[in-house]
Structure formats: C-alpha cells, structure tokens
Tab-separated table of C-alpha atoms in Angstrom:
chain	number	residue	atom	x	y	z
A	1	MET	CA	-38.208	-66.776	-16.135
A	2	THR	CA	-41.210	-70.126	-17.493
A	3	PRO	CA	-44.521	-70.419	-17.265
A	4	SER	CA	-44.603	-72.091	-13.496
A	5	THR	CA	-43.106	-68.672	-11.985
A	6	SER	CA	-44.584	-68.516	-8.999
A	7	PRO	CA	-46.739	-65.376	-7.831
A	8	SER	CA	-42.915	-65.191	-4.890
A	9	GLU	CA	-40.641	-65.677	-7.592
A	10	ARG	CA	-42.535	-63.269	-10.582
A	11	ASP	CA	-41.884	-60.271	-7.028
A	12	PHE	CA	-38.657	-61.405	-7.306
A	13	TYR	CA	-38.023	-60.400	-10.979
A	14	ARG	CA	-39.449	-57.149	-11.084
A	15	GLN	CA	-37.106	-56.023	-8.361
A	16	TYR	CA	-34.750	-56.104	-10.354
A	17	PRO	CA	-35.368	-54.694	-14.401
A	18	LEU	CA	-34.208	-54.824	-17.413
A	19	TYR	CA	-33.224	-51.149	-17.128
A	20	SER	CA	-31.463	-52.603	-13.219
A	21	PRO	CA	-26.847	-52.783	-12.855
A	22	ALA	CA	-28.533	-55.741	-10.764
A	23	TYR	CA	-30.149	-56.920	-13.989
A	24	LEU	CA	-27.586	-60.056	-15.353
A	25	THR	CA	-26.781	-61.236	-11.488
A	26	ALA	CA	-30.449	-60.955	-10.268
A	27	ARG	CA	-31.491	-63.100	-13.301
A	28	ALA	CA	-29.234	-65.980	-13.512
A	29	ASN	CA	-29.102	-66.209	-9.913
A	30	GLY	CA	-31.959	-66.349	-10.203
A	31	ARG	CA	-33.071	-68.686	-12.130
A	32	ALA	CA	-29.820	-70.553	-10.617
A	33	ILE	CA	-31.205	-71.032	-7.304
A	34	SER	CA	-35.777	-71.912	-7.952
A	35	ALA	CA	-33.854	-74.901	-10.370
A	36	ALA	CA	-31.393	-76.521	-7.479
A	37	ALA	CA	-34.082	-75.087	-5.114
A	38	ASN	CA	-36.628	-77.372	-6.680
A	39	LYS	CA	-34.121	-80.753	-7.319
A	40	TYR	CA	-31.982	-80.091	-3.311
A	41	ILE	CA	-34.382	-77.269	-0.925
A	42	LYS	CA	-37.588	-78.907	1.092
A	43	GLY	CA	-38.939	-78.423	4.160
A	44	SER	CA	-37.157	-75.701	7.030
A	45	LEU	CA	-34.743	-74.292	6.132
A	46	ILE	CA	-31.583	-71.984	6.940
A	47	ASP	CA	-30.622	-68.327	5.340
A	48	ILE	CA	-27.307	-68.180	6.705
A	49	GLY	CA	-26.567	-64.036	6.296
A	50	CYS	CA	-30.481	-63.609	4.834
A	51	GLY	CA	-30.114	-59.431	4.635
A	52	LYS	CA	-33.018	-58.713	3.826
A	53	LYS	CA	-34.181	-62.290	2.721
A	54	LEU	CA	-34.115	-61.851	-0.998
A	55	LYS	CA	-34.293	-64.879	-1.671
A	56	GLU	CA	-36.547	-66.034	-0.206
A	57	GLY	CA	-40.230	-65.485	-2.679
A	58	LEU	CA	-37.707	-67.990	-4.764
A	59	LEU	CA	-38.011	-70.416	-1.874
A	60	ALA	CA	-41.583	-70.444	-0.613
A	61	ARG	CA	-42.572	-72.786	-2.343
A	62	PHE	CA	-40.104	-75.969	-2.002
A	63	VAL	CA	-40.989	-75.367	2.277
A	64	THR	CA	-42.053	-75.856	5.270
A	65	ARG	CA	-40.683	-73.226	7.274
A	66	TYR	CA	-38.325	-70.129	6.298
A	67	VAL	CA	-35.205	-69.095	8.809
A	68	GLY	CA	-33.466	-65.975	7.913
A	69	ILE	CA	-30.257	-65.487	10.192
A	70	ASP	CA	-28.330	-62.641	10.165
A	71	HIS	CA	-26.692	-60.189	12.435
A	72	GLU	CA	-26.721	-57.372	14.003
A	73	GLN	CA	-24.557	-55.256	12.447
A	74	THR	CA	-24.970	-55.981	8.619
A	75	LEU	CA	-25.043	-53.354	6.565
A	76	HIS	CA	-29.124	-54.836	4.967
A	77	GLY	CA	-30.935	-54.163	8.361
A	78	THR	CA	-32.489	-56.641	10.690
A	79	SER	CA	-36.313	-56.111	10.192
A	80	ALA	CA	-36.827	-58.950	8.498
A	81	VAL	CA	-34.236	-61.178	10.563
A	82	ASP	CA	-35.900	-64.113	12.364
A	83	ARG	CA	-33.135	-64.813	14.714
A	84	ILE	CA	-29.965	-63.312	15.919
A	85	GLY	CA	-26.326	-64.471	15.258
A	86	THR	CA	-23.121	-65.044	13.541
A	87	ALA	CA	-22.137	-67.743	10.884
A	88	TYR	CA	-20.142	-68.802	13.551
A	89	HIS	CA	-22.701	-69.225	16.207
A	90	LEU	CA	-25.454	-70.121	14.329
A	91	PRO	CA	-28.848	-69.531	16.950
A	92	ALA	CA	-29.876	-73.720	16.397
A	93	ALA	CA	-30.091	-76.705	17.219
A	94	ASP	CA	-27.699	-79.355	15.596
A	95	ALA	CA	-29.825	-80.943	12.538
A	96	GLU	CA	-32.955	-78.981	13.429
A	97	PHE	CA	-33.283	-77.893	9.322
A	98	ASP	CA	-33.250	-79.704	6.568
A	99	SER	CA	-32.081	-76.956	4.161
A	100	ALA	CA	-29.642	-74.274	3.977
A	101	LEU	CA	-29.482	-72.178	2.237
A	102	CYS	CA	-25.391	-68.643	2.304
A	103	THR	CA	-25.959	-66.341	-0.494
A	104	ALA	CA	-23.305	-64.571	-1.196
A	105	VAL	CA	-22.023	-64.370	1.987
A	106	LEU	CA	-18.481	-66.823	1.990
A	107	GLU	CA	-16.279	-63.727	1.365
A	108	HIS	CA	-16.873	-61.946	3.214
A	109	LEU	CA	-15.944	-63.752	7.182
A	110	GLU	CA	-12.332	-64.559	7.852
A	111	ASP	CA	-13.067	-68.158	8.647
A	112	PRO	CA	-15.223	-69.592	6.169
A	113	SER	CA	-14.448	-73.354	7.095
A	114	ALA	CA	-15.991	-72.441	10.631
A	115	ALA	CA	-18.516	-70.830	9.609
A	116	LEU	CA	-19.081	-74.078	6.963
A	117	SER	CA	-19.276	-76.544	10.173
A	118	GLU	CA	-21.312	-74.273	11.737
A	119	ALA	CA	-23.672	-74.671	8.898
A	120	PHE	CA	-22.688	-78.907	9.342
A	121	ARG	CA	-23.873	-78.967	12.849
A	122	VAL	CA	-27.059	-77.327	12.086
A	123	LEU	CA	-27.884	-79.408	8.724
A	124	LYS	CA	-29.898	-82.901	9.833
A	125	PRO	CA	-28.325	-86.122	7.924
A	126	GLY	CA	-29.117	-86.444	4.180
A	127	GLY	CA	-29.342	-82.337	4.304
A	128	TYR	CA	-28.471	-79.908	1.085
A	129	ALA	CA	-27.023	-76.563	0.947
A	130	LEU	CA	-27.678	-74.249	-1.401
A	131	TYR	CA	-24.086	-71.473	-1.297
A	132	THR	CA	-22.951	-68.947	-4.207
A	133	ILE	CA	-19.803	-67.594	-4.487
A	134	PRO	CA	-18.086	-65.432	-6.337
A	135	LEU	CA	-14.104	-65.324	-8.546
A	136	PHE	CA	-14.974	-62.215	-10.730
A	137	TRP	CA	-16.907	-59.337	-8.370
A	138	HIS	CA	-15.995	-55.801	-7.441
A	139	ILE	CA	-15.386	-54.507	-3.748
A	140	HIS	CA	-17.999	-54.058	-1.911
A	141	GLU	CA	-19.257	-53.995	1.837
A	142	ALA	CA	-16.213	-53.246	3.480
A	143	PRO	CA	-13.826	-54.225	5.080
A	144	ARG	CA	-15.459	-57.126	6.006
A	145	ASP	CA	-14.649	-58.024	2.224
A	146	TYR	CA	-11.816	-61.011	2.393
A	147	PHE	CA	-11.275	-63.799	-0.318
A	148	ARG	CA	-13.086	-65.205	-3.958
A	149	TYR	CA	-12.969	-68.713	-5.197
A	150	THR	CA	-12.896	-70.878	-7.663
A	151	ARG	CA	-14.508	-74.036	-8.524
A	152	PHE	CA	-10.772	-75.418	-7.071
A	153	GLY	CA	-10.454	-73.690	-4.203
A	154	ILE	CA	-14.351	-74.458	-3.449
A	155	GLU	CA	-13.996	-78.032	-3.492
A	156	HIS	CA	-11.043	-78.370	-0.982
A	157	LEU	CA	-13.230	-76.156	1.686
A	158	PHE	CA	-16.325	-77.884	1.573
A	159	LYS	CA	-14.531	-81.189	1.392
A	160	HIS	CA	-12.862	-79.609	5.175
A	161	SER	CA	-15.608	-78.807	5.423
A	162	GLY	CA	-17.085	-82.505	5.615
A	163	PHE	CA	-19.986	-81.837	3.195
A	164	GLU	CA	-20.285	-83.913	-0.064
A	165	ILE	CA	-21.112	-81.739	-2.889
A	166	ILE	CA	-23.082	-82.323	-5.394
A	167	MET	CA	-22.595	-79.491	-8.450
A	168	ILE	CA	-20.565	-76.873	-8.719
A	169	GLN	CA	-21.780	-75.081	-11.349
A	170	PRO	CA	-20.768	-71.339	-13.658
A	171	LEU	CA	-23.014	-68.729	-12.758
A	172	SER	CA	-21.427	-67.198	-16.153
A	173	GLY	CA	-19.038	-66.440	-18.428
A	174	PHE	CA	-17.359	-63.318	-19.037
A	175	TRP	CA	-19.897	-60.793	-21.168
A	176	VAL	CA	-22.177	-60.887	-18.699
A	177	MET	CA	-19.738	-60.377	-15.902
A	178	ALA	CA	-18.439	-58.072	-17.771
A	179	GLY	CA	-21.339	-55.971	-18.491
A	180	ALA	CA	-22.498	-56.668	-15.483
A	181	GLN	CA	-19.315	-55.040	-13.432
A	182	LEU	CA	-19.702	-52.159	-16.292
A	183	ASN	CA	-23.038	-50.463	-15.401
A	184	HIS	CA	-21.623	-50.936	-11.577
A	185	TYR	CA	-18.899	-48.740	-11.475
A	186	LEU	CA	-21.127	-46.450	-13.669
A	187	ALA	CA	-24.316	-46.090	-11.890
A	188	SER	CA	-21.530	-45.466	-8.829
A	189	THR	CA	-19.018	-42.417	-11.534
A	190	LEU	CA	-19.967	-41.573	-14.176
A	191	LEU	CA	-23.531	-42.771	-14.598
A	192	ARG	CA	-24.605	-39.691	-11.467
A	193	TYR	CA	-23.509	-37.447	-13.898
A	194	LEU	CA	-25.932	-38.464	-16.837
A	195	VAL	CA	-29.300	-38.894	-14.782
A	196	PRO	CA	-32.043	-39.129	-18.130
A	197	LEU	CA	-29.711	-41.248	-20.085
A	198	ILE	CA	-29.049	-44.877	-17.393
A	199	ASP	CA	-32.044	-46.159	-18.023
A	200	LEU	CA	-31.051	-46.226	-21.769
A	201	ILE	CA	-27.331	-47.561	-21.068
A	202	VAL	CA	-27.982	-50.056	-18.696
A	203	ALA	CA	-30.606	-50.819	-20.796
A	204	SER	CA	-28.264	-51.810	-23.192
A	205	ILE	CA	-25.637	-53.152	-22.611
A	206	ASN	CA	-27.908	-56.017	-20.809
A	207	LEU	CA	-28.894	-56.630	-23.689
A	208	LEU	CA	-25.394	-56.307	-25.499
A	209	ALA	CA	-24.056	-58.497	-22.840
A	210	LEU	CA	-26.872	-61.623	-23.076
A	211	LEU	CA	-26.893	-61.342	-26.897
A	212	LEU	CA	-22.702	-61.673	-26.570
A	213	GLU	CA	-23.017	-64.619	-24.266
A	214	SER	CA	-24.860	-66.380	-26.530
A	215	LEU	CA	-23.033	-66.476	-28.302
A	216	HIS	CA	-19.767	-67.861	-26.887
A	217	ARG	CA	-19.780	-68.565	-23.127
A	218	ASP	CA	-16.505	-68.691	-21.671
A	219	ASP	CA	-17.047	-70.037	-17.373
A	220	ARG	CA	-13.852	-69.122	-16.476
A	221	TRP	CA	-14.653	-65.840	-16.264
A	222	THR	CA	-18.296	-66.271	-14.013
A	223	TRP	CA	-18.441	-64.210	-11.405
A	224	MET	CA	-19.930	-66.642	-9.799
A	225	TYR	CA	-20.827	-70.101	-8.939
A	226	LEU	CA	-23.576	-72.092	-7.462
A	227	VAL	CA	-22.427	-74.521	-5.118
A	228	VAL	CA	-25.141	-77.266	-4.556
A	229	THR	CA	-24.166	-79.876	-1.081
A	230	LYS	CA	-25.079	-82.199	0.830
A	231	LYS	CA	-24.683	-83.680	4.337
A	232	PRO	CA	-23.721	-87.302	4.897
A	233	GLY	CA	-26.684	-88.989	5.762
C-alpha cells in the first residue's frame, strides 16, 4: 500500500492480515489491480463473476458506476450481486460499459472464448478490461474448475476474441506461489489440528516467501497473470 491508498482500499487489505493464508495472493492481486486501474479504468464498470464484490473497494475511486454480475448458483451467494446472469449471457446492453473486470473466472468456464466474446460485446469501443487468470493453483470450486493458462495461451485466446492485449503481467514468482499454496494446504489439512499455532505458522511462511521472492524472482512460476486488454475503437 502507498500513502495515497484510499479508505476503501485499506478495507480490502484488512480482510487479509499477515496470518491469513490468502495474504500473499491478496497483496499481489490488490497492488497490481489498483495500479492497472489507475491507468486504464474509468466510468461505468462491469464486474463479471463478481461474487461478493471484494474488488469494489480497490476500484471505487476510479469508476462512477460499479455493476456486479454473477449466476444464481455462485458459491459466494448473491447478496452483493447487482444483476443475475452468466459470463455467456451478460444482462447488459451492447457497448454499455466503459470498463470491465473479471478476476479468477476464466478457469471455471467450459467455453472461455464465448465468454470473452460476450465481454467484448458489452464493452464500449476503446474501453479496457482487466482479467486475472491462474497458471499454478490448486483445484478449487470443483467440479467447475477446467483450465490453467500460460501467457501464450492467454495471447491466443484474447487475440481470437477481438481484444487488443495491452499487458500480461505475472503477479508472482516461485516463492510467493509456493508460500501461498503451502498455506492453503496447511489451512485445509494439518492446521486444523494445530489451532493454537495457525496464525504463527502462516505468518512465518508469508514473511519467508516475501523474503525469498525479494532475493530471487522467477516469473515462470507465477500463480496468476494480470491481463489488460482493450476493445479497439
């Protein structure tokens, strides 16, 4: 975080303290999305697969309208959802939105190309879309977990959907990916038997991962990519 971090952004980071298994990924995600939004996001925004709209706090100061869309069976509930729909059939008019956000959704879609075409439809010409897409991550939200993507697969997918790719940014190297995976593994298995030590173990792994990442970062092992795309026009 920087001195210019807004109150809404601070609320986002407070959800993931140092002893959270999601600390490493939320920290990297939040910083990258905020930096990209500062440069590319404005006006009305559609959040495709919004869940609980956890990213709204990061983007609130950049947009004038934030519309979250998700399907009725989402595991996150629909209390924060503004419009019910799917990535294949967005409840939005053609060229309705200036900007789009879609975080950790494409891996859960059987037909990602169709979903990208639909996002392309609702975005205004010249509008930007931010996507986060995993490379190395454990199976989650099963059985709707179909794909992982290399940067080359991402390039192929977006170019064939009509988007111009502005940037593909790895969000970590090996150590942050490994630390995050280890913490999620421990939190779901061993740590249930070590409740008094959970916070200390997780926090220690998080700090060690950040230290090792600062000493040597290899982006080939990223857990996630941030993709900035543009609809030509």
